[in-house]
CSV table of C-alpha atoms in Angstrom, one decimal:
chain,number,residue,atom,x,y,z
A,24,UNK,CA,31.0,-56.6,-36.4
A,25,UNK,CA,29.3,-54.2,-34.2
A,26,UNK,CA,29.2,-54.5,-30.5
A,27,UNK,CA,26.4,-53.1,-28.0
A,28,UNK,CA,28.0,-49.9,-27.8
A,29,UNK,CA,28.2,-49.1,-32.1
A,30,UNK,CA,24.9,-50.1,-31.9
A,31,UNK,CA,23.5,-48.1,-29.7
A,32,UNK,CA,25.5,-45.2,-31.3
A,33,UNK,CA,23.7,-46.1,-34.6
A,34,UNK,CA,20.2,-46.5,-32.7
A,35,UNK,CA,20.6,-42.7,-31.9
A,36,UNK,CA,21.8,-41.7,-34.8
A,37,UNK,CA,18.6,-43.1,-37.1
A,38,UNK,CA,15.9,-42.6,-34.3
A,39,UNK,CA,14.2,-39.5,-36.2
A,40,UNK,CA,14.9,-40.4,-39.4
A,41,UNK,CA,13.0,-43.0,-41.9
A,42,UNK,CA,15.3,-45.9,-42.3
A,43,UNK,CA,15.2,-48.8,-44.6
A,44,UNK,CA,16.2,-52.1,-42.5
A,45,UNK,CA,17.0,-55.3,-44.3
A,46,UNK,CA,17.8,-58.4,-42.7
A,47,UNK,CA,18.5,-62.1,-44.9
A,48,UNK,CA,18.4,-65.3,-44.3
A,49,UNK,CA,21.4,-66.9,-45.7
A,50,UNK,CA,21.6,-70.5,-43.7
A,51,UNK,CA,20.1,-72.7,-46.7
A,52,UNK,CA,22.4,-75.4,-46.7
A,53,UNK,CA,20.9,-76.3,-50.1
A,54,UNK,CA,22.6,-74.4,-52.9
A,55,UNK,CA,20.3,-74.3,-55.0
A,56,UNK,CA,17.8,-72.6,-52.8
A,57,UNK,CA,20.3,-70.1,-51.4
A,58,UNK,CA,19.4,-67.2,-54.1
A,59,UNK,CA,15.6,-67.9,-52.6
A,60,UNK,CA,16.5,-64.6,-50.6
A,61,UNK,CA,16.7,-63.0,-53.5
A,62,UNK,CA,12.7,-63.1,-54.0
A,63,UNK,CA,11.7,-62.9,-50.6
A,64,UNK,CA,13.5,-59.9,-50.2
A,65,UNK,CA,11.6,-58.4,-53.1
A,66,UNK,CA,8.5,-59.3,-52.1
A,67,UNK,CA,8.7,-57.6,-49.1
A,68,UNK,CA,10.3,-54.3,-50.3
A,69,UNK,CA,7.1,-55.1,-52.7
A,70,UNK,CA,4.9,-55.0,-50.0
A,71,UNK,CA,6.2,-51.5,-48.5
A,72,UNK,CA,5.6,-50.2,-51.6
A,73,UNK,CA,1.9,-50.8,-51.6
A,74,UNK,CA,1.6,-49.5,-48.3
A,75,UNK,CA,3.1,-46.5,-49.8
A,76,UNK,CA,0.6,-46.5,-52.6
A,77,UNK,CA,-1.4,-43.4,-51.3
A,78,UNK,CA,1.5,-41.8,-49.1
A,79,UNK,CA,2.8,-38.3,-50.0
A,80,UNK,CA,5.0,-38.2,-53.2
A,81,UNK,CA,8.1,-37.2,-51.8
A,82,UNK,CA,7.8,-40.3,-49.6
A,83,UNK,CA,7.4,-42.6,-52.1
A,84,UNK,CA,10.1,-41.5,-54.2
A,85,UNK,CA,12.5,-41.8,-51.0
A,86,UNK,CA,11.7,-45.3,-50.4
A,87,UNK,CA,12.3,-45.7,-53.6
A,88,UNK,CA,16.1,-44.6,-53.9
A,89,UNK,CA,16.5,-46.4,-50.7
A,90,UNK,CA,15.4,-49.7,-52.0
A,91,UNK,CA,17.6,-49.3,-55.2
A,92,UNK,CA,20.2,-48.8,-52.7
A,93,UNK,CA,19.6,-51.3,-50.9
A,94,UNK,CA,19.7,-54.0,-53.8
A,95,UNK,CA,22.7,-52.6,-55.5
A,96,UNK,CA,24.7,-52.8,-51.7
A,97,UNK,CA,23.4,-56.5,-51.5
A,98,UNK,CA,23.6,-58.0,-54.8
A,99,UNK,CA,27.3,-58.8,-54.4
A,100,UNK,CA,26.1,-61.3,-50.8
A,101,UNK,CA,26.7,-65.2,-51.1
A,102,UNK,CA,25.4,-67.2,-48.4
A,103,UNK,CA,26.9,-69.5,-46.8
A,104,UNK,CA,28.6,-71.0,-43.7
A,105,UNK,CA,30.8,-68.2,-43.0
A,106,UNK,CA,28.1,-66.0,-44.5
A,107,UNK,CA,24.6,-67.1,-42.5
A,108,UNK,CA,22.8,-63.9,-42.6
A,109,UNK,CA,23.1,-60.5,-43.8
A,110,UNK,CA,21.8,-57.0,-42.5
A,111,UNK,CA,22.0,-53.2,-43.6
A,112,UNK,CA,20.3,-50.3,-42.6
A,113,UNK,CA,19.7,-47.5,-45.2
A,114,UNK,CA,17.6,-43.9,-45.9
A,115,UNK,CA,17.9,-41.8,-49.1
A,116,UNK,CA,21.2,-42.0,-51.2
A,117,UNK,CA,23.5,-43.2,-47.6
A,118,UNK,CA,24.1,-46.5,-46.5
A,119,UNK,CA,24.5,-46.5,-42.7
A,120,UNK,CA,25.5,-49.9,-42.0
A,121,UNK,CA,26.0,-53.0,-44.8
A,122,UNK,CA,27.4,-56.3,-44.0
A,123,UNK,CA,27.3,-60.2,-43.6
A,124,UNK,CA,26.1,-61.0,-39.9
A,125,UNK,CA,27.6,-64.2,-38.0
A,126,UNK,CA,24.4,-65.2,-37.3
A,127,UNK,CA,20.8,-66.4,-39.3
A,128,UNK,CA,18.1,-63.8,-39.5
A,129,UNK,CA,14.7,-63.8,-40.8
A,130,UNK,CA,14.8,-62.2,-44.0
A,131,UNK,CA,12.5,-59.2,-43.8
A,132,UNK,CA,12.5,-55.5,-44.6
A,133,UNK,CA,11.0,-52.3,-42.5
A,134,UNK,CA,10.3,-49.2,-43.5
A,135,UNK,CA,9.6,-47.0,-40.6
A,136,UNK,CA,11.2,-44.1,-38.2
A,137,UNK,CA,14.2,-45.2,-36.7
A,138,UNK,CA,16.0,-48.5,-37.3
A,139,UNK,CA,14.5,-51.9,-36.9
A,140,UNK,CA,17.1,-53.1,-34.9
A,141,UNK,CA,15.4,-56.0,-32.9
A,142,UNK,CA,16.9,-59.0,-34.7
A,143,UNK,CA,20.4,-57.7,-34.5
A,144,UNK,CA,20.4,-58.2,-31.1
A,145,UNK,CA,21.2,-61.6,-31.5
A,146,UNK,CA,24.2,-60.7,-33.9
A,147,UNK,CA,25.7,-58.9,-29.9
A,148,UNK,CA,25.7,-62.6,-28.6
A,149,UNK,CA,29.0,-62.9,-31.3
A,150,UNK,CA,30.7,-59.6,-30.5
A,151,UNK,CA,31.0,-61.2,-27.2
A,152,UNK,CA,34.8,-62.5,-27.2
A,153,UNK,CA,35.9,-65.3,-26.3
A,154,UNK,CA,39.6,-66.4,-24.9
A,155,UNK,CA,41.1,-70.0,-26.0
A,156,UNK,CA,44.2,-71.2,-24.0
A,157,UNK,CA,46.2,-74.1,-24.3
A,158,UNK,CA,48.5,-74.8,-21.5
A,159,UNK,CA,51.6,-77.4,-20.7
A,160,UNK,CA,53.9,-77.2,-18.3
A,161,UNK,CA,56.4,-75.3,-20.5
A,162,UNK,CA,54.0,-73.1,-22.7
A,163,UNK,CA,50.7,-71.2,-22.4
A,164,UNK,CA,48.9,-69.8,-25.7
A,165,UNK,CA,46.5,-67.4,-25.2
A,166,UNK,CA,44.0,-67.0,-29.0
A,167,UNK,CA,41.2,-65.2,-29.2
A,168,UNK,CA,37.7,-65.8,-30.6
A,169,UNK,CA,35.2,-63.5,-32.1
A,170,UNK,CA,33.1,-63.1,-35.4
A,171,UNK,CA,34.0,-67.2,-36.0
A,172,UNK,CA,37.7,-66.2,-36.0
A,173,UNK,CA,40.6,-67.2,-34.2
A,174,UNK,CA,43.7,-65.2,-33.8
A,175,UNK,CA,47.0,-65.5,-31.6
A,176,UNK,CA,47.1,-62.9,-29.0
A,177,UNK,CA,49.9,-64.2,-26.7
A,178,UNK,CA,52.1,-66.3,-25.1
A,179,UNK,CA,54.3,-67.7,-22.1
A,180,UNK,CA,56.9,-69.9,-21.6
A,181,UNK,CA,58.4,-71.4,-18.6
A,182,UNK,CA,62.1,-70.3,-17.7
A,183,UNK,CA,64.0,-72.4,-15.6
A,184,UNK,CA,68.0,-71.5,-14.1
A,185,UNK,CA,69.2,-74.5,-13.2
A,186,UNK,CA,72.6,-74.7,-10.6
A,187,UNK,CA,75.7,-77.1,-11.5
A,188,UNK,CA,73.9,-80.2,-10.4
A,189,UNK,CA,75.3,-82.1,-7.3
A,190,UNK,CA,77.1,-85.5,-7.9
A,191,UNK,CA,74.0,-88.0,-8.1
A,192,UNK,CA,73.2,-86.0,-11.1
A,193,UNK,CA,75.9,-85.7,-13.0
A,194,UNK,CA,79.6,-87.6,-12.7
A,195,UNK,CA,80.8,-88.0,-9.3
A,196,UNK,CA,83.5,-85.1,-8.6
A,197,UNK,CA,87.6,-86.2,-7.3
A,198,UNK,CA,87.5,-86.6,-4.1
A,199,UNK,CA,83.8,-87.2,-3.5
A,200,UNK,CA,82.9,-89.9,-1.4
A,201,UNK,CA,80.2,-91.5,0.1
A,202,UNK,CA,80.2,-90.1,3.5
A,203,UNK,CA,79.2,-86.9,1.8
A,204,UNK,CA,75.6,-85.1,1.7
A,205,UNK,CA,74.2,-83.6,-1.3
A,206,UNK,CA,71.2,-82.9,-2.9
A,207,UNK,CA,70.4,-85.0,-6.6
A,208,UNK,CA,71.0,-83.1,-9.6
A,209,UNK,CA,67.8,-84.2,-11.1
A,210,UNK,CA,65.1,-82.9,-7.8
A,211,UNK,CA,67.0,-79.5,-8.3
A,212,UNK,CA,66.6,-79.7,-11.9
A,213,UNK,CA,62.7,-80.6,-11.2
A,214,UNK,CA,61.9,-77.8,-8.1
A,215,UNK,CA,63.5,-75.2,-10.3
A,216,UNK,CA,61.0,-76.6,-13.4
A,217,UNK,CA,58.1,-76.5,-11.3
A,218,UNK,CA,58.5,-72.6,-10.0
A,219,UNK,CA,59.3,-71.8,-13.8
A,220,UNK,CA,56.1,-73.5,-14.4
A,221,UNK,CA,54.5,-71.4,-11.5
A,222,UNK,CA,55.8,-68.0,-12.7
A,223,UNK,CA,54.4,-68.8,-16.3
A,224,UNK,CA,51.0,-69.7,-14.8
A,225,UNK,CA,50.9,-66.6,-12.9
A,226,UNK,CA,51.9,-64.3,-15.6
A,227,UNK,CA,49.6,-65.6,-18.4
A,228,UNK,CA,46.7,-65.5,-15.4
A,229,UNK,CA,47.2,-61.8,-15.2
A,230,UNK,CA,47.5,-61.7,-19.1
A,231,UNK,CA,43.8,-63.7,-19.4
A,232,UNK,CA,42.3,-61.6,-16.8
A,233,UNK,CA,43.4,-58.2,-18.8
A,234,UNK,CA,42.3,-59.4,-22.1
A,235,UNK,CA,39.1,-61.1,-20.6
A,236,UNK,CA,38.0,-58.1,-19.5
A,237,UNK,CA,34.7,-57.7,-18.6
A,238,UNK,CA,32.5,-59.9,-20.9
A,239,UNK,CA,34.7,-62.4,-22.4
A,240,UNK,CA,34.2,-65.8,-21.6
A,241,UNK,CA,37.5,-68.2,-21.1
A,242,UNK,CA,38.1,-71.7,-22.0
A,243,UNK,CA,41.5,-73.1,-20.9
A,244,UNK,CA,42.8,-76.7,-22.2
A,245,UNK,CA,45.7,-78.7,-22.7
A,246,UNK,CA,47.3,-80.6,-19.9
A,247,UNK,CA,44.5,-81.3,-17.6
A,248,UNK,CA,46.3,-80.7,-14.4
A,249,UNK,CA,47.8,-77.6,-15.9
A,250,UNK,CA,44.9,-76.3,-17.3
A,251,UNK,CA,43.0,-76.9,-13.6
A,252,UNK,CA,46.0,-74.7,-12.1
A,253,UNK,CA,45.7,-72.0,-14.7
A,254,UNK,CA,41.7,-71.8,-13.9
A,255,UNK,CA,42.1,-72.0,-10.2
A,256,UNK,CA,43.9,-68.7,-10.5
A,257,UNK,CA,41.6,-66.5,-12.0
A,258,UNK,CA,40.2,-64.0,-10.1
A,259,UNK,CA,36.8,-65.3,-8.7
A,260,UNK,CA,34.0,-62.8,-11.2
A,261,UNK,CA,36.4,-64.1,-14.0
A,262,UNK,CA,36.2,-67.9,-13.3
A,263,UNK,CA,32.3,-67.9,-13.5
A,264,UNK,CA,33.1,-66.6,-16.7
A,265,UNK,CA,36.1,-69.6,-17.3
A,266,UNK,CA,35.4,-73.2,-18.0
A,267,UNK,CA,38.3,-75.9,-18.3
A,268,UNK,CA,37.8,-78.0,-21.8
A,269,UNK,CA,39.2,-80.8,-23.1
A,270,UNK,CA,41.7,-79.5,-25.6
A,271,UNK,CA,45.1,-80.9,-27.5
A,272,UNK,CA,47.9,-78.8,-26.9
A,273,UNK,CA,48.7,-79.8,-30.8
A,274,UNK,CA,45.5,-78.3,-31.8
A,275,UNK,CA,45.3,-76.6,-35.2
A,276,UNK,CA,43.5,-73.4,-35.3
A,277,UNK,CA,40.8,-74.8,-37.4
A,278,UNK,CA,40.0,-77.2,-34.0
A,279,UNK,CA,40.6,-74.4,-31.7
A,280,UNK,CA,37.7,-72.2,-33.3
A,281,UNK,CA,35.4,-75.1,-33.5
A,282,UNK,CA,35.6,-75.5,-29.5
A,283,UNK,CA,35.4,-71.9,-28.9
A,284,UNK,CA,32.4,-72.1,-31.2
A,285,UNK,CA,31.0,-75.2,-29.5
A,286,UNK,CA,31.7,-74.0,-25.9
A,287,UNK,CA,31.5,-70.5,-26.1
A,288,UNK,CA,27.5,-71.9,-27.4
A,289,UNK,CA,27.1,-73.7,-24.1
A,290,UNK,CA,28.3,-71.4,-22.0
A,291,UNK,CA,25.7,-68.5,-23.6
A,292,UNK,CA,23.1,-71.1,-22.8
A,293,UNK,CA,23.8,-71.6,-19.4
A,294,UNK,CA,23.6,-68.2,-18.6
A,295,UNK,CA,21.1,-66.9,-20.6
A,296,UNK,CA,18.8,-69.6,-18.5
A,297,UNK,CA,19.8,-68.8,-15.0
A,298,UNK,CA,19.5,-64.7,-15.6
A,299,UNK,CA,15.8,-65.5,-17.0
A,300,UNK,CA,15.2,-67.5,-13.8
A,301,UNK,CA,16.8,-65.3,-11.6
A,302,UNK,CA,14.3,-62.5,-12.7
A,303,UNK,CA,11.5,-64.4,-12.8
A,304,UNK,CA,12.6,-65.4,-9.0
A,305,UNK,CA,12.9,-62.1,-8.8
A,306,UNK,CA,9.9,-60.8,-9.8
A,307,UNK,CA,7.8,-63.4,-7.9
A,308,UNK,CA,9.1,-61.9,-4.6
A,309,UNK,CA,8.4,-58.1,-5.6
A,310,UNK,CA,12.2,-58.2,-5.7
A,311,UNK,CA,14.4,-56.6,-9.0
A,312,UNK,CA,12.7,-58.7,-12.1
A,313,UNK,CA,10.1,-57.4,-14.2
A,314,UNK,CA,8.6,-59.9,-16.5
A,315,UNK,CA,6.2,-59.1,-19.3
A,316,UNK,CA,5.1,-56.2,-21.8
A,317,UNK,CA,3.7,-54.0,-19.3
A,318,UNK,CA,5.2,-54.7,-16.6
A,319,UNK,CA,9.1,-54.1,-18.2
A,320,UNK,CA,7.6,-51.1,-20.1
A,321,UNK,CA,6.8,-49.8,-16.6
A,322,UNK,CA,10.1,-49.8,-15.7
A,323,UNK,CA,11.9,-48.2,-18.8
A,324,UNK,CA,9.7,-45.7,-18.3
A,325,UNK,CA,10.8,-45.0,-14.6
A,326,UNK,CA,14.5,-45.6,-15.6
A,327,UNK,CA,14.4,-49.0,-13.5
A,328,UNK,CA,16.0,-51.0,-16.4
A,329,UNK,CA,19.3,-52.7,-15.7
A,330,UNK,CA,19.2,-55.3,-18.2
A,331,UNK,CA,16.6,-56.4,-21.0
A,332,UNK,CA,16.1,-59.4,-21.8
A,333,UNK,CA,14.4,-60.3,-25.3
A,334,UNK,CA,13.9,-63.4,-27.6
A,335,UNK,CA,13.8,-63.9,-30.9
A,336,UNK,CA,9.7,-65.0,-31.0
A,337,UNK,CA,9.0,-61.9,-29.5
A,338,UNK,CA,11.3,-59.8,-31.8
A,339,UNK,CA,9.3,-61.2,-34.6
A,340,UNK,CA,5.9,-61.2,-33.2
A,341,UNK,CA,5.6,-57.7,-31.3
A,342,UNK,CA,8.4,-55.4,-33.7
A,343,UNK,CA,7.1,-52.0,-32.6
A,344,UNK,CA,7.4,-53.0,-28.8
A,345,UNK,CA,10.5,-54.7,-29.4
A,346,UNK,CA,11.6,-51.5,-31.0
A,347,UNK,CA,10.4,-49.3,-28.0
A,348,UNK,CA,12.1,-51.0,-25.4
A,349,UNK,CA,15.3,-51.6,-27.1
A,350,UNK,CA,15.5,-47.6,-27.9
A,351,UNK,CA,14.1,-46.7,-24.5
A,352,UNK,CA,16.9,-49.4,-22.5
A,353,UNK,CA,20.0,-47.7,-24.7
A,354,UNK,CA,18.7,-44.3,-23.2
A,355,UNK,CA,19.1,-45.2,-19.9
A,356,UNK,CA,22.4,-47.0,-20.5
A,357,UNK,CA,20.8,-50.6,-20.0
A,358,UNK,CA,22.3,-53.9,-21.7
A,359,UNK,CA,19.9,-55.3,-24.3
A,360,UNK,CA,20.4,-59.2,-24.3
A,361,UNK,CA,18.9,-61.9,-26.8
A,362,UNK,CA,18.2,-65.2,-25.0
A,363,UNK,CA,17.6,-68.4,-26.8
A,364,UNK,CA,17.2,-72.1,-26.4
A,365,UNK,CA,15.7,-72.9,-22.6
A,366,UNK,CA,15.9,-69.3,-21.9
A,367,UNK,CA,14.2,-68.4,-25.1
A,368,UNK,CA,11.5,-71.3,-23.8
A,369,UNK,CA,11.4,-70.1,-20.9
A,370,UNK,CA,10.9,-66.3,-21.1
A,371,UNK,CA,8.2,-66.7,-23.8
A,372,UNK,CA,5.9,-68.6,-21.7
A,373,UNK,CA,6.2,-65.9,-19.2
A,374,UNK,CA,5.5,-62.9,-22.1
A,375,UNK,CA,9.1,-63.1,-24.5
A,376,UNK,CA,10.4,-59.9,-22.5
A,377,UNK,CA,11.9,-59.4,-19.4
A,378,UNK,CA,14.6,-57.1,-17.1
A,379,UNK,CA,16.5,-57.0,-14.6
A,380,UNK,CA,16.2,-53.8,-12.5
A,381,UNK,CA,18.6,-51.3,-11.1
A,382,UNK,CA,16.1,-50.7,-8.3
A,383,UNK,CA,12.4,-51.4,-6.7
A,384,UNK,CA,9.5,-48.7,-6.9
A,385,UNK,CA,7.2,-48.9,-3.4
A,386,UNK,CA,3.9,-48.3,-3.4
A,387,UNK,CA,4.9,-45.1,-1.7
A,388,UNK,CA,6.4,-44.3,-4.8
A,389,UNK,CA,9.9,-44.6,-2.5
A,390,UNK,CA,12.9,-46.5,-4.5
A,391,UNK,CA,15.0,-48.8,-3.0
A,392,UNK,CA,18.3,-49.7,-5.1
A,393,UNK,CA,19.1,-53.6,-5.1
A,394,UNK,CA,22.2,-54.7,-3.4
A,395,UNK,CA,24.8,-55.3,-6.4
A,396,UNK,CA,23.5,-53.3,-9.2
């Protein structure tokens, strides 16, 4: 699955050539209606094809090995659950990108200069990894999460040296008597469990924070006061990032994908909300938000662009300014973010597009960079 960076590779790639972009729609739960993508897709490659009617020859018969393409690379797609959308990008005779996505598009086809890339921004929400680990006292398993797979990436177990115990732990030795001080077999036994149990902690902490690097969110479960301990430790940008869940240390990896999947959801949804309010905020005080068409076109256009912000109504409803701002934020080396649920709500009322910026413009036409960025 591509992440932001292949796709902005990609972006730059097809940006002066005419592509072919196909997205499907392949979350029908009912069977029988899952080959309905089947005709929508040809009605819309249909539909270029009038538009082409009276263009020049040699365009026509591009379009028209690209859509033969195009069907020939997708016949072989089933949807389904582990297959809920599909997308590929084409021109003449070469097939740029083809493959099931993790998440449902609209089925729809463009035929236009440079890639229609505004509904895979979505598909970036799942390239976004995410870290599931099950902690005890004795054990920590580190799995990781991406693409509605789980893998086993690592793991740590306690190590405990134990001394010869002291009589109250073990037979009484000859010659031992009462008068004599010692220290029970079975607190040594525990004190040396417990820093065994520390050292694990510490060393799958600094395991999670390397893997997590700088985008992947963290659930930890297992032994509640274990778990707590192991999530206390992370550094303090990485705990934002970290939630503690209720999770069986017995748990199959069928379970563990479900949570990630379930909480990894939540955790998007949270986020996404409070970055759309915190740029609204922002762009109520004349602060480092832009909000709106214009007013976030304004700032691509003066390299002000940190992050952009985009939802899926807007994706659908304005393409060729979708399009614009997505190319025009990979110049400058901005993130490009879908937001949905509340967010999506929320952003939509206020125009469906939004940024955060590196830095403010005066009216002086003086720049003033923002604290953090």
């Amino acid at each position: 699955m591509m992440n932001h960076a292949d796709l902005a590779k990609l972006e730059h790639t097809l940006r002066d050539r005419t592509v072919l972009s196909v997205y499907i729609n392949g979350e029908n739960s009912n069977a029988a209606a899952r080959a309905q993508w089947r005709t929508e897709l040809r009605n819309a490659l249909d539909a270029i094809g009038e538009l082409l009617d009276k263009a020049p020859h040699a365009e026509r018969e591009d379009f028209a090995a690209t859509r033969e393409l195009a069907l020939s690379t997708v016949d072989d797609y089933e949807p389904g659950e582990d297959a809920p959308g599909w997308m590929g990008l084409f021109t003449p005779r070469e097939v740029h990108h083809a493959g099931v996505v993790p998440v449902p598009v609209p089925t729809r086809a463009t035929w236009a200069k440079g890639a229609n890339l505004g509904p895979c921004i979505r598909v970036l929400k799942e390239a976004r990894p995410v870290l599931v680990v099950v902690a005890d006292s004795a054990r920590v398993r580190i799995h990781r999460y991406v693409d509605r797979t789980i893998s086993f990436v690592d793991s740590f177990d306690r190590e405990v040296q134990v001394d010869q115990a002291y009589h109250m732990g073990r037979p009484a030795s000859p010659g031992f008597h009462s008068g004599t001080r010692g220290t029970p077999g079975t607190d040594a036994a525990q004190r040396e469990m417990r820093k065994g149990t520390e050292t694990m902690l510490a060393g799958a902490t600094a395991r999670v924070e390397e893997l997590a690097g700088q985008d992947a969110w963290v659930l930890v479960g297992g032994i509640p006061v274990v778990a707590s301990a192991l999530h206390n430790r992370l550094n303090h940008r990485l705990n934002a990032r970290a939630t503690v869940i209720s999770l069986d240390v017995h748990s199959t990896d069928a379970a563990l994908a479900e949570s990630a999947r379930e909480h990894a959801s939540r955790l998007r949804a949270r986020e996404d909300l409070e970055r759309v309010e915190q740029v609204v905020a922002a762009k109520a005080r004349g602060s480092t938000g832009a909000v709106g068409v214009q007013d976030t076109e304004r700032a691509l256009v003066n390299g002000q662009v940190r992050e952009l912000y985009l939802t899926s109504a807007f994706v659908q409803e304005h393409t060729d300014e979708a399009d614009d701002a997505i190319r025009r934020a990979f110049d400058e080396g901005a993130k490009v973010e879908h937001v949905s649920g509340d967010a999506a709500q929320r952003l939509d009322a206020a125009g469906g597009i939004a940024a955060r910026l590196r830095f403010t413009i005066a009216n002086d036409g003086t720049s003033s960079t923002a604290v953090g960025a």
